[in-house]
Structure formats: structure tokens, C-alpha cells
mmCIF file with all atom_site columns, C-alpha atoms in Angstrom:
data_model
loop_
_atom_site.group_PDB
_atom_site.id
_atom_site.type_symbol
_atom_site.label_atom_id
_atom_site.label_alt_id
_atom_site.label_comp_id
_atom_site.label_asym_id
_atom_site.label_entity_id
_atom_site.label_seq_id
_atom_site.pdbx_PDB_ins_code
_atom_site.Cartn_x
_atom_site.Cartn_y
_atom_site.Cartn_z
_atom_site.occupancy
_atom_site.B_iso_or_equiv
_atom_site.pdbx_formal_charge
_atom_site.auth_seq_id
_atom_site.auth_comp_id
_atom_site.auth_asym_id
_atom_site.auth_atom_id
_atom_site.pdbx_PDB_model_num
ATOM 1   C CA . MET A 1 1   ? 123.837 92.431  103.065 1.00 0.00 ? 1   MET A CA 1
ATOM 2   C CA . ASP A 1 2   ? 127.054 93.674  105.572 1.00 0.00 ? 2   ASP A CA 1
ATOM 3   C CA . VAL A 1 3   ? 125.755 97.014  104.305 1.00 0.00 ? 3   VAL A CA 1
ATOM 4   C CA . LEU A 1 4   ? 122.053 96.629  104.591 1.00 0.00 ? 4   LEU A CA 1
ATOM 5   C CA . GLY A 1 5   ? 122.463 94.956  108.045 1.00 0.00 ? 5   GLY A CA 1
ATOM 6   C CA . ARG A 1 6   ? 122.755 98.402  109.861 1.00 0.00 ? 6   ARG A CA 1
ATOM 7   C CA . LEU A 1 7   ? 119.496 99.024  108.891 1.00 0.00 ? 7   LEU A CA 1
ATOM 8   C CA . GLU A 1 8   ? 117.797 96.048  110.288 1.00 0.00 ? 8   GLU A CA 1
ATOM 9   C CA . SER A 1 9   ? 115.848 97.574  112.973 1.00 0.00 ? 9   SER A CA 1
ATOM 10  C CA . TRP A 1 10  ? 114.289 100.123 110.599 1.00 0.00 ? 10  TRP A CA 1
ATOM 11  C CA . THR A 1 11  ? 113.602 97.742  107.726 1.00 0.00 ? 11  THR A CA 1
ATOM 12  C CA . LYS A 1 12  ? 109.885 97.086  106.509 1.00 0.00 ? 12  LYS A CA 1
ATOM 13  C CA . GLY A 1 13  ? 107.846 95.583  103.785 1.00 0.00 ? 13  GLY A CA 1
ATOM 14  C CA . GLN A 1 14  ? 106.603 92.258  102.809 1.00 0.00 ? 14  GLN A CA 1
ATOM 15  C CA . LEU A 1 15  ? 108.564 89.810  100.725 1.00 0.00 ? 15  LEU A CA 1
ATOM 16  C CA . LEU A 1 16  ? 107.134 88.067  97.858  1.00 0.00 ? 16  LEU A CA 1
ATOM 17  C CA . VAL A 1 17  ? 107.861 84.556  99.230  1.00 0.00 ? 17  VAL A CA 1
ATOM 18  C CA . ASP A 1 18  ? 105.664 85.817  102.291 1.00 0.00 ? 18  ASP A CA 1
ATOM 19  C CA . ALA A 1 19  ? 102.727 87.260  100.447 1.00 0.00 ? 19  ALA A CA 1
ATOM 20  C CA . ASP A 1 20  ? 100.522 84.208  101.266 1.00 0.00 ? 20  ASP A CA 1
ATOM 21  C CA . PRO A 1 21  ? 101.110 81.430  103.280 1.00 0.00 ? 21  PRO A CA 1
ATOM 22  C CA . LYS A 1 22  ? 99.965  79.164  100.761 1.00 0.00 ? 22  LYS A CA 1
ATOM 23  C CA . TYR A 1 23  ? 102.205 80.007  98.181  1.00 0.00 ? 23  TYR A CA 1
ATOM 24  C CA . SER A 1 24  ? 105.301 80.135  100.260 1.00 0.00 ? 24  SER A CA 1
ATOM 25  C CA . ASP A 1 25  ? 106.442 76.756  99.757  1.00 0.00 ? 25  ASP A CA 1
ATOM 26  C CA . ILE A 1 26  ? 105.811 76.916  95.697  1.00 0.00 ? 26  ILE A CA 1
ATOM 27  C CA . ILE A 1 27  ? 107.908 80.091  95.538  1.00 0.00 ? 27  ILE A CA 1
ATOM 28  C CA . ARG A 1 28  ? 110.533 78.676  97.486  1.00 0.00 ? 28  ARG A CA 1
ATOM 29  C CA . ALA A 1 29  ? 111.105 75.685  95.279  1.00 0.00 ? 29  ALA A CA 1
ATOM 30  C CA . LEU A 1 30  ? 111.252 77.708  92.363  1.00 0.00 ? 30  LEU A CA 1
ATOM 31  C CA . PRO A 1 31  ? 114.671 76.814  90.315  1.00 0.00 ? 31  PRO A CA 1
ATOM 32  C CA . SER A 1 32  ? 117.283 79.643  90.642  1.00 0.00 ? 32  SER A CA 1
ATOM 33  C CA . GLY A 1 33  ? 118.520 82.023  87.786  1.00 0.00 ? 33  GLY A CA 1
ATOM 34  C CA . GLU A 1 34  ? 117.331 82.017  84.318  1.00 0.00 ? 34  GLU A CA 1
ATOM 35  C CA . THR A 1 35  ? 115.298 78.564  84.659  1.00 0.00 ? 35  THR A CA 1
ATOM 36  C CA . THR A 1 36  ? 112.051 80.465  85.636  1.00 0.00 ? 36  THR A CA 1
ATOM 37  C CA . SER A 1 37  ? 110.687 83.934  84.320  1.00 0.00 ? 37  SER A CA 1
ATOM 38  C CA . MET A 1 38  ? 108.273 86.103  86.356  1.00 0.00 ? 38  MET A CA 1
ATOM 39  C CA . ARG A 1 39  ? 105.406 87.350  84.570  1.00 0.00 ? 39  ARG A CA 1
ATOM 40  C CA . LEU A 1 40  ? 102.091 89.192  85.451  1.00 0.00 ? 40  LEU A CA 1
ATOM 41  C CA . SER A 1 41  ? 99.010  87.208  85.561  1.00 0.00 ? 41  SER A CA 1
ATOM 42  C CA . GLU A 1 42  ? 96.174  88.244  83.944  1.00 0.00 ? 42  GLU A CA 1
ATOM 43  C CA . SER A 1 43  ? 94.378  88.421  87.419  1.00 0.00 ? 43  SER A CA 1
ATOM 44  C CA . PRO A 1 44  ? 95.550  91.754  89.136  1.00 0.00 ? 44  PRO A CA 1
ATOM 45  C CA . GLY A 1 45  ? 97.229  90.913  92.434  1.00 0.00 ? 45  GLY A CA 1
ATOM 46  C CA . THR A 1 46  ? 99.178  87.702  90.943  1.00 0.00 ? 46  THR A CA 1
ATOM 47  C CA . ILE A 1 47  ? 102.051 86.601  89.304  1.00 0.00 ? 47  ILE A CA 1
ATOM 48  C CA . SER A 1 48  ? 102.918 83.594  86.909  1.00 0.00 ? 48  SER A CA 1
ATOM 49  C CA . ILE A 1 49  ? 106.027 81.507  86.450  1.00 0.00 ? 49  ILE A CA 1
ATOM 50  C CA . THR A 1 50  ? 106.648 80.378  82.919  1.00 0.00 ? 50  THR A CA 1
ATOM 51  C CA . GLY A 1 51  ? 108.402 76.987  82.028  1.00 0.00 ? 51  GLY A CA 1
ATOM 52  C CA . GLU A 1 52  ? 107.149 73.407  81.782  1.00 0.00 ? 52  GLU A CA 1
ATOM 53  C CA . ASN A 1 53  ? 104.931 73.850  85.100  1.00 0.00 ? 53  ASN A CA 1
ATOM 54  C CA . PRO A 1 54  ? 103.198 77.352  84.772  1.00 0.00 ? 54  PRO A CA 1
ATOM 55  C CA . ARG A 1 55  ? 102.039 78.149  88.336  1.00 0.00 ? 55  ARG A CA 1
ATOM 56  C CA . ILE A 1 56  ? 100.326 81.418  89.533  1.00 0.00 ? 56  ILE A CA 1
ATOM 57  C CA . PHE A 1 57  ? 100.862 83.137  92.915  1.00 0.00 ? 57  PHE A CA 1
ATOM 58  C CA . GLY A 1 58  ? 100.036 86.266  94.699  1.00 0.00 ? 58  GLY A CA 1
ATOM 59  C CA . TYR A 1 59  ? 102.341 89.117  95.497  1.00 0.00 ? 59  TYR A CA 1
ATOM 60  C CA . PRO A 1 60  ? 102.306 92.216  98.168  1.00 0.00 ? 60  PRO A CA 1
ATOM 61  C CA . GLY A 1 61  ? 101.103 95.511  97.338  1.00 0.00 ? 61  GLY A CA 1
ATOM 62  C CA . THR A 1 62  ? 100.022 96.824  93.765  1.00 0.00 ? 62  THR A CA 1
ATOM 63  C CA . LEU A 1 63  ? 101.869 97.430  90.510  1.00 0.00 ? 63  LEU A CA 1
ATOM 64  C CA . GLU A 1 64  ? 101.463 100.918 89.328  1.00 0.00 ? 64  GLU A CA 1
ATOM 65  C CA . TYR A 1 65  ? 101.240 101.582 85.721  1.00 0.00 ? 65  TYR A CA 1
ATOM 66  C CA . ASN A 1 66  ? 104.367 103.013 83.886  1.00 0.00 ? 66  ASN A CA 1
ATOM 67  C CA . MET A 1 67  ? 106.551 102.533 87.209  1.00 0.00 ? 67  MET A CA 1
ATOM 68  C CA . PRO A 1 68  ? 108.905 99.694  87.381  1.00 0.00 ? 68  PRO A CA 1
ATOM 69  C CA . ALA A 1 69  ? 108.560 97.496  90.196  1.00 0.00 ? 69  ALA A CA 1
ATOM 70  C CA . ILE A 1 70  ? 111.367 95.601  91.533  1.00 0.00 ? 70  ILE A CA 1
ATOM 71  C CA . THR A 1 71  ? 112.222 92.686  93.678  1.00 0.00 ? 71  THR A CA 1
ATOM 72  C CA . GLU A 1 72  ? 114.102 89.325  93.730  1.00 0.00 ? 72  GLU A CA 1
ATOM 73  C CA . LEU A 1 73  ? 112.890 85.823  92.978  1.00 0.00 ? 73  LEU A CA 1
ATOM 74  C CA . SER A 1 74  ? 114.833 82.817  92.819  1.00 0.00 ? 74  SER A CA 1
ATOM 75  C CA . GLY A 1 75  ? 118.038 84.564  93.600  1.00 0.00 ? 75  GLY A CA 1
ATOM 76  C CA . MET A 1 76  ? 117.151 86.501  90.549  1.00 0.00 ? 76  MET A CA 1
ATOM 77  C CA . PRO A 1 77  ? 116.582 90.629  90.634  1.00 0.00 ? 77  PRO A CA 1
ATOM 78  C CA . ARG A 1 78  ? 113.518 91.270  88.449  1.00 0.00 ? 78  ARG A CA 1
ATOM 79  C CA . ILE A 1 79  ? 112.098 94.660  87.201  1.00 0.00 ? 79  ILE A CA 1
ATOM 80  C CA . LEU A 1 80  ? 108.454 94.510  86.112  1.00 0.00 ? 80  LEU A CA 1
ATOM 81  C CA . ILE A 1 81  ? 107.052 96.963  84.254  1.00 0.00 ? 81  ILE A CA 1
ATOM 82  C CA . ASP A 1 82  ? 103.205 97.449  82.952  1.00 0.00 ? 82  ASP A CA 1
ATOM 83  C CA . LEU A 1 83  ? 102.621 100.192 80.400  1.00 0.00 ? 83  LEU A CA 1
ATOM 84  C CA . GLY A 1 84  ? 99.442  101.814 80.533  1.00 0.00 ? 84  GLY A CA 1
ATOM 85  C CA . TYR A 1 85  ? 98.979  105.237 78.862  1.00 0.00 ? 85  TYR A CA 1
ATOM 86  C CA . SER A 1 86  ? 96.612  106.390 75.659  1.00 0.00 ? 86  SER A CA 1
ATOM 87  C CA . GLY A 1 87  ? 98.699  105.161 72.665  1.00 0.00 ? 87  GLY A CA 1
ATOM 88  C CA . VAL A 1 88  ? 101.260 102.562 73.935  1.00 0.00 ? 88  VAL A CA 1
ATOM 89  C CA . GLU A 1 89  ? 99.731  99.823  71.698  1.00 0.00 ? 89  GLU A CA 1
ATOM 90  C CA . HIS A 1 90  ? 101.194 102.121 68.562  1.00 0.00 ? 90  HIS A CA 1
ATOM 91  C CA . GLU A 1 91  ? 104.615 101.960 70.484  1.00 0.00 ? 91  GLU A CA 1
ATOM 92  C CA . ALA A 1 92  ? 104.737 98.212  71.614  1.00 0.00 ? 92  ALA A CA 1
ATOM 93  C CA . LYS A 1 93  ? 106.833 97.489  68.567  1.00 0.00 ? 93  LYS A CA 1
ATOM 94  C CA . GLY A 1 94  ? 109.534 100.027 69.361  1.00 0.00 ? 94  GLY A CA 1
ATOM 95  C CA . ILE A 1 95  ? 109.443 98.796  73.017  1.00 0.00 ? 95  ILE A CA 1
ATOM 96  C CA . MET A 1 96  ? 109.649 95.362  71.959  1.00 0.00 ? 96  MET A CA 1
ATOM 97  C CA . HIS A 1 97  ? 112.535 96.123  69.467  1.00 0.00 ? 97  HIS A CA 1
ATOM 98  C CA . ASP A 1 98  ? 114.532 97.638  72.333  1.00 0.00 ? 98  ASP A CA 1
ATOM 99  C CA . ILE A 1 99  ? 114.007 94.558  74.545  1.00 0.00 ? 99  ILE A CA 1
ATOM 100 C CA . VAL A 1 100 ? 115.040 92.182  72.013  1.00 0.00 ? 100 VAL A CA 1
ATOM 101 C CA . ASN A 1 101 ? 118.159 93.988  70.950  1.00 0.00 ? 101 ASN A CA 1
ATOM 102 C CA . ARG A 1 102 ? 119.069 95.433  74.396  1.00 0.00 ? 102 ARG A CA 1
ATOM 103 C CA . THR A 1 103 ? 119.034 98.950  73.193  1.00 0.00 ? 103 THR A CA 1
ATOM 104 C CA . TYR A 1 104 ? 116.659 100.094 76.199  1.00 0.00 ? 104 TYR A CA 1
ATOM 105 C CA . ARG A 1 105 ? 119.314 101.623 78.822  1.00 0.00 ? 105 ARG A CA 1
ATOM 106 C CA . LEU A 1 106 ? 119.045 101.023 82.511  1.00 0.00 ? 106 LEU A CA 1
ATOM 107 C CA . ARG A 1 107 ? 120.315 103.723 85.073  1.00 0.00 ? 107 ARG A CA 1
ATOM 108 C CA . ILE A 1 108 ? 120.586 103.527 88.823  1.00 0.00 ? 108 ILE A CA 1
ATOM 109 C CA . SER A 1 109 ? 121.580 106.645 91.188  1.00 0.00 ? 109 SER A CA 1
ATOM 110 C CA . TYR A 1 110 ? 121.962 106.968 94.890  1.00 0.00 ? 110 TYR A CA 1
ATOM 111 C CA . LEU A 1 111 ? 120.671 110.263 96.238  1.00 0.00 ? 111 LEU A CA 1
ATOM 112 C CA . ALA A 1 112 ? 121.499 111.498 99.788  1.00 0.00 ? 112 ALA A CA 1
ATOM 113 C CA . LEU A 1 113 ? 118.947 114.001 100.083 1.00 0.00 ? 113 LEU A CA 1
ATOM 114 C CA . LYS A 1 114 ? 118.289 116.070 103.210 1.00 0.00 ? 114 LYS A CA 1
ATOM 115 C CA . SER A 1 115 ? 115.266 114.662 104.216 1.00 0.00 ? 115 SER A CA 1
ATOM 116 C CA . TYR A 1 116 ? 115.537 110.903 103.345 1.00 0.00 ? 116 TYR A CA 1
ATOM 117 C CA . PRO A 1 117 ? 118.058 108.925 100.813 1.00 0.00 ? 117 PRO A CA 1
ATOM 118 C CA . LEU A 1 118 ? 116.393 107.612 97.668  1.00 0.00 ? 118 LEU A CA 1
ATOM 119 C CA . ILE A 1 119 ? 117.637 105.163 95.279  1.00 0.00 ? 119 ILE A CA 1
ATOM 120 C CA . ARG A 1 120 ? 116.820 105.956 91.536  1.00 0.00 ? 120 ARG A CA 1
ATOM 121 C CA . LEU A 1 121 ? 116.150 103.325 88.692  1.00 0.00 ? 121 LEU A CA 1
ATOM 122 C CA . GLN A 1 122 ? 115.238 104.766 85.637  1.00 0.00 ? 122 GLN A CA 1
ATOM 123 C CA . VAL A 1 123 ? 114.524 102.550 82.136  1.00 0.00 ? 123 VAL A CA 1
ATOM 124 C CA . SER A 1 124 ? 114.352 104.316 78.698  1.00 0.00 ? 124 SER A CA 1
ATOM 125 C CA . PHE A 1 125 ? 113.390 102.851 75.333  1.00 0.00 ? 125 PHE A CA 1
ATOM 126 C CA . TYR A 1 126 ? 114.052 104.593 71.945  1.00 0.00 ? 126 TYR A CA 1
ATOM 127 C CA . SER A 1 127 ? 113.302 102.772 68.811  1.00 0.00 ? 127 SER A CA 1
ATOM 128 C CA . PHE A 1 128 ? 110.754 103.719 66.462  1.00 0.00 ? 128 PHE A CA 1
ATOM 129 C CA . LEU A 1 129 ? 109.370 106.160 69.050  1.00 0.00 ? 129 LEU A CA 1
ATOM 130 C CA . GLN A 1 130 ? 108.156 109.544 68.479  1.00 0.00 ? 130 GLN A CA 1
ATOM 131 C CA . GLU A 1 131 ? 109.989 110.705 71.589  1.00 0.00 ? 131 GLU A CA 1
ATOM 132 C CA . PRO A 1 132 ? 112.343 108.431 74.491  1.00 0.00 ? 132 PRO A CA 1
ATOM 133 C CA . LEU A 1 133 ? 110.114 106.668 76.771  1.00 0.00 ? 133 LEU A CA 1
ATOM 134 C CA . HIS A 1 134 ? 111.413 107.396 80.022  1.00 0.00 ? 134 HIS A CA 1
ATOM 135 C CA . LEU A 1 135 ? 110.169 105.455 83.004  1.00 0.00 ? 135 LEU A CA 1
ATOM 136 C CA . GLU A 1 136 ? 111.698 105.668 86.721  1.00 0.00 ? 136 GLU A CA 1
ATOM 137 C CA . VAL A 1 137 ? 111.021 104.530 90.213  1.00 0.00 ? 137 VAL A CA 1
ATOM 138 C CA . LEU A 1 138 ? 112.471 106.313 93.214  1.00 0.00 ? 138 LEU A CA 1
ATOM 139 C CA . SER A 1 139 ? 112.857 103.644 95.865  1.00 0.00 ? 139 SER A CA 1
ATOM 140 C CA . ASP A 1 140 ? 112.959 103.441 99.916  1.00 0.00 ? 140 ASP A CA 1
ATOM 141 C CA . VAL A 1 141 ? 116.030 101.385 101.075 1.00 0.00 ? 141 VAL A CA 1
ATOM 142 C CA . LEU A 1 142 ? 114.215 100.016 104.089 1.00 0.00 ? 142 LEU A CA 1
ATOM 143 C CA . ASP A 1 143 ? 111.675 97.975  101.782 1.00 0.00 ? 143 ASP A CA 1
ATOM 144 C CA . LEU A 1 144 ? 112.597 94.464  101.872 1.00 0.00 ? 144 LEU A CA 1
ATOM 145 C CA . ASN A 1 145 ? 111.958 93.680  98.213  1.00 0.00 ? 145 ASN A CA 1
ATOM 146 C CA . VAL A 1 146 ? 114.448 96.926  97.131  1.00 0.00 ? 146 VAL A CA 1
ATOM 147 C CA . GLN A 1 147 ? 116.879 95.450  99.872  1.00 0.00 ? 147 GLN A CA 1
ATOM 148 C CA . ASN A 1 148 ? 116.948 92.161  98.025  1.00 0.00 ? 148 ASN A CA 1
ATOM 149 C CA . PHE A 1 149 ? 116.719 93.233  94.272  1.00 0.00 ? 149 PHE A CA 1
ATOM 150 C CA . TYR A 1 150 ? 120.124 95.168  94.885  1.00 0.00 ? 150 TYR A CA 1
ATOM 151 C CA . THR A 1 151 ? 121.720 92.715  97.069  1.00 0.00 ? 151 THR A CA 1
ATOM 152 C CA . ALA A 1 152 ? 120.907 90.220  94.268  1.00 0.00 ? 152 ALA A CA 1
ATOM 153 C CA . LEU A 1 153 ? 122.064 92.317  91.352  1.00 0.00 ? 153 LEU A CA 1
ATOM 154 C CA . TYR A 1 154 ? 125.218 92.860  93.078  1.00 0.00 ? 154 TYR A CA 1
ATOM 155 C CA . GLU A 1 155 ? 125.828 89.240  93.813  1.00 0.00 ? 155 GLU A CA 1
ATOM 156 C CA . THR A 1 156 ? 124.673 88.074  90.550  1.00 0.00 ? 156 THR A CA 1
ATOM 157 C CA . GLY A 1 157 ? 125.465 90.749  88.113  1.00 0.00 ? 157 GLY A CA 1
ATOM 158 C CA . LYS A 1 158 ? 122.274 89.753  86.326  1.00 0.00 ? 158 LYS A CA 1
ATOM 159 C CA . TYR A 1 159 ? 118.717 90.903  85.911  1.00 0.00 ? 159 TYR A CA 1
ATOM 160 C CA . GLU A 1 160 ? 115.223 89.981  84.103  1.00 0.00 ? 160 GLU A CA 1
ATOM 161 C CA . LEU A 1 161 ? 113.317 92.705  82.581  1.00 0.00 ? 161 LEU A CA 1
ATOM 162 C CA . SER A 1 162 ? 109.617 92.059  81.997  1.00 0.00 ? 162 SER A CA 1
ATOM 163 C CA . VAL A 1 163 ? 107.521 94.438  80.242  1.00 0.00 ? 163 VAL A CA 1
ATOM 164 C CA . HIS A 1 164 ? 103.512 94.497  79.538  1.00 0.00 ? 164 HIS A CA 1
ATOM 165 C CA . VAL A 1 165 ? 100.704 96.522  78.197  1.00 0.00 ? 165 VAL A CA 1
ATOM 166 C CA . THR A 1 166 ? 97.954  96.548  80.234  1.00 0.00 ? 166 THR A CA 1
ATOM 167 C CA . ARG A 1 167 ? 98.868  93.433  82.157  1.00 0.00 ? 167 ARG A CA 1
ATOM 168 C CA . LYS A 1 168 ? 99.325  91.738  78.633  1.00 0.00 ? 168 LYS A CA 1
ATOM 169 C CA . HIS A 1 169 ? 102.927 90.175  78.304  1.00 0.00 ? 169 HIS A CA 1
ATOM 170 C CA . LEU A 1 170 ? 104.868 92.317  75.766  1.00 0.00 ? 170 LEU A CA 1
ATOM 171 C CA . GLY A 1 171 ? 108.488 90.699  76.138  1.00 0.00 ? 171 GLY A CA 1
ATOM 172 C CA . SER A 1 172 ? 111.058 89.762  78.687  1.00 0.00 ? 172 SER A CA 1
ATOM 173 C CA . VAL A 1 173 ? 114.980 90.111  78.575  1.00 0.00 ? 173 VAL A CA 1
ATOM 174 C CA . PHE A 1 174 ? 117.577 88.554  80.908  1.00 0.00 ? 174 PHE A CA 1
ATOM 175 C CA . SER A 1 175 ? 120.756 91.095  80.902  1.00 0.00 ? 175 SER A CA 1
ATOM 176 C CA . THR A 1 176 ? 123.784 92.029  82.977  1.00 0.00 ? 176 THR A CA 1
ATOM 177 C CA . VAL A 1 177 ? 126.008 94.835  84.603  1.00 0.00 ? 177 VAL A CA 1
ATOM 178 C CA . THR A 1 178 ? 129.222 95.312  84.405  1.00 0.00 ? 178 THR A CA 1
ATOM 179 C CA . GLU A 1 179 ? 131.718 94.760  87.331  1.00 0.00 ? 179 GLU A CA 1
ATOM 180 C CA . GLU A 1 180 ? 132.282 98.708  87.502  1.00 0.00 ? 180 GLU A CA 1
ATOM 181 C CA . GLN A 1 181 ? 128.455 98.778  87.818  1.00 0.00 ? 181 GLN A CA 1
ATOM 182 C CA . GLN A 1 182 ? 128.352 96.026  90.636  1.00 0.00 ? 182 GLN A CA 1
ATOM 183 C CA . SER A 1 183 ? 130.974 98.090  92.809  1.00 0.00 ? 183 SER A CA 1
ATOM 184 C CA . ASP A 1 184 ? 129.285 100.985 92.096  1.00 0.00 ? 184 ASP A CA 1
ATOM 185 C CA . ILE A 1 185 ? 125.914 99.239  93.747  1.00 0.00 ? 185 ILE A CA 1
ATOM 186 C CA . HIS A 1 186 ? 127.917 98.573  96.715  1.00 0.00 ? 186 HIS A CA 1
ATOM 187 C CA . ARG A 1 187 ? 129.320 102.212 97.119  1.00 0.00 ? 187 ARG A CA 1
ATOM 188 C CA . GLY A 1 188 ? 125.750 103.633 96.283  1.00 0.00 ? 188 GLY A CA 1
ATOM 189 C CA . MET A 1 189 ? 123.865 101.579 98.703  1.00 0.00 ? 189 MET A CA 1
ATOM 190 C CA . SER A 1 190 ? 126.449 102.355 101.417 1.00 0.00 ? 190 SER A CA 1
ATOM 191 C CA . GLY A 1 191 ? 126.433 105.735 100.754 1.00 0.00 ? 191 GLY A CA 1
ATOM 192 C CA . VAL A 1 192 ? 122.451 105.838 101.222 1.00 0.00 ? 192 VAL A CA 1
ATOM 193 C CA . VAL A 1 193 ? 122.580 103.568 104.392 1.00 0.00 ? 193 VAL A CA 1
ATOM 194 C CA . SER A 1 194 ? 125.079 105.945 105.831 1.00 0.00 ? 194 SER A CA 1
ATOM 195 C CA . SER A 1 195 ? 122.986 109.160 104.854 1.00 0.00 ? 195 SER A CA 1
ATOM 196 C CA . PHE A 1 196 ? 119.964 107.352 106.615 1.00 0.00 ? 196 PHE A CA 1
ATOM 197 C CA . GLN A 1 197 ? 121.804 106.747 109.744 1.00 0.00 ? 197 GLN A CA 1
ATOM 198 C CA . ALA A 1 198 ? 123.053 110.295 110.042 1.00 0.00 ? 198 ALA A CA 1
ATOM 199 C CA . LEU A 1 199 ? 119.248 111.614 109.910 1.00 0.00 ? 199 LEU A CA 1
ATOM 200 C CA . THR A 1 200 ? 117.522 111.839 113.069 1.00 0.00 ? 200 THR A CA 1
ATOM 201 C CA . GLU A 1 201 ? 113.898 110.206 113.000 1.00 0.00 ? 201 GLU A CA 1
ATOM 202 C CA . SER A 1 202 ? 112.477 113.991 113.249 1.00 0.00 ? 202 SER A CA 1
ATOM 203 C CA . GLU A 1 203 ? 114.206 114.647 109.867 1.00 0.00 ? 203 GLU A CA 1
ATOM 204 C CA . ARG A 1 204 ? 113.294 111.737 107.686 1.00 0.00 ? 204 ARG A CA 1
ATOM 205 C CA . SER A 1 205 ? 110.454 112.116 105.418 1.00 0.00 ? 205 SER A CA 1
ATOM 206 C CA . MET A 1 206 ? 110.376 110.373 102.371 1.00 0.00 ? 206 MET A CA 1
ATOM 207 C CA . GLU A 1 207 ? 107.330 111.907 100.979 1.00 0.00 ? 207 GLU A CA 1
ATOM 208 C CA . ARG A 1 208 ? 109.084 115.355 101.456 1.00 0.00 ? 208 ARG A CA 1
ATOM 209 C CA . ALA A 1 209 ? 112.263 113.796 99.819  1.00 0.00 ? 209 ALA A CA 1
ATOM 210 C CA . VAL A 1 210 ? 110.535 112.389 96.991  1.00 0.00 ? 210 VAL A CA 1
ATOM 211 C CA . ARG A 1 211 ? 107.988 116.027 96.117  1.00 0.00 ? 211 ARG A CA 1
ATOM 212 C CA . ASP A 1 212 ? 111.129 117.807 96.441  1.00 0.00 ? 212 ASP A CA 1
ATOM 213 C CA . PHE A 1 213 ? 113.483 115.808 94.199  1.00 0.00 ? 213 PHE A CA 1
ATOM 214 C CA . GLU A 1 214 ? 110.469 115.526 91.315  1.00 0.00 ? 214 GLU A CA 1
ATOM 215 C CA . ARG A 1 215 ? 110.133 119.321 91.445  1.00 0.00 ? 215 ARG A CA 1
ATOM 216 C CA . ARG A 1 216 ? 113.508 119.750 90.561  1.00 0.00 ? 216 ARG A CA 1
ATOM 217 C CA . HIS A 1 217 ? 114.989 116.857 88.466  1.00 0.00 ? 217 HIS A CA 1
ATOM 218 C CA . PRO A 1 218 ? 113.018 116.063 85.237  1.00 0.00 ? 218 PRO A CA 1
ATOM 219 C CA . LEU A 1 219 ? 111.944 112.567 84.302  1.00 0.00 ? 219 LEU A CA 1
ATOM 220 C CA . GLY A 1 220 ? 114.976 111.000 82.105  1.00 0.00 ? 220 GLY A CA 1
ATOM 221 C CA . GLU A 1 221 ? 117.491 113.302 83.105  1.00 0.00 ? 221 GLU A CA 1
ATOM 222 C CA . GLY A 1 222 ? 120.881 111.695 82.907  1.00 0.00 ? 222 GLY A CA 1
ATOM 223 C CA . MET A 1 223 ? 119.317 109.023 80.208  1.00 0.00 ? 223 MET A CA 1
#
């Protein structure tokens, strides 16, 4: 937060906990750590918490198929993926194998681009698939959910990956990052923040940065 505090005047977005006032107290009262687990509900726009007393609540925005969504809940950084492409049901066994055995790959890159700095999170699955499945999201450092995700990942060294196939839960796993990766998060976020501050308001364009990056760098690069 010492790094992200430099962006306070520009920070935007709505936190999951503030999505709907009637759910705020429920979300804030959730136990921390691995005692809760976040799942997509069958109804679009909602998430459920599993455990002895399952609860359902709303969340801001939408989740796009095949694009990792990141947030923090009860002190735990969470990655949600909802797969929805032709033939995915035939690949579910291999994807589940990677989840259970932690043989998927998670990679985070910090991109100081000319028009806007971006944070690139990639998740890849490999087992029993005709070709590797690469998924990624280019995140805005000004988004509160993004900030909380990386802050929690740096502080705890843990995260939850939860994967769904057209909203039906496939599998989840709690995993860890190394101390070296935690240090990389601090260095990377510091670089992204400094890059943002160095740009004038007229120079900043996240849309242009995403468009230029995707044109030059293939999906799955570096995995």
C-alpha cells in the first residue's frame, strides 16, 4: 500500500464488498484465509461462498468467458475463470488434472508501455489437451480490485484459483507464490506506478496500450 498510495487520487472502480449494501456486512464478516472459497453462482452477477453455511451475494461488473477475473475476498487474493468455448467440455478432465496436481502455470508481468502501464496475468493448462490452453488478462493498476488482489498476494503469498465451465464449477485450488515472486510483485508494482506517474494526462490511454500490446505479443508468450 505504500506504493499504491501514490495513485490514490486516480484510483477507481468498485470493490466486491461494496457492490450491494445489503451484502456488505455478510462479505465483511466472512472468515479470512482458506476457510472460505469463492464460486460463481448459477445466476449471472452473483457469487456464492461455500462451507457450512453457503451464502450468495452480488458482485460489480461482469465476468468475461476465458478471461481471468481477479479480486480479494476475506484477505485472500482470488482468480476466477469461466471457460466458454466450443469443445471445452472435452478438455475439462485435463484442466481439472492440472488444478488438482498444480501443474498449471501462473505468470505475472509488469509492462511499462508508452501510453499506459499494464499488469499481465497469465494462466496456462497443459495436461491431456491437444494444445496448451493459455488465458490472460491485462489489468489496470488504478482498479481497486486489482490493487487489492496484488496487495493481498504480496502480503500473504497465497491465492485461490477457481475454474468454471459455463458457470458450472469445475475445480478450485489454494496455492502459493515464492518469496522471490512476492519481491517481484513489489518491484513490479513500483515500476508500474512510477510509469503511470511519469505520463501526462494527455499521454495516458489504456485502450491504445492494450491494442498495441496485443498486436505485438501473442497469447501465451513466455509461458
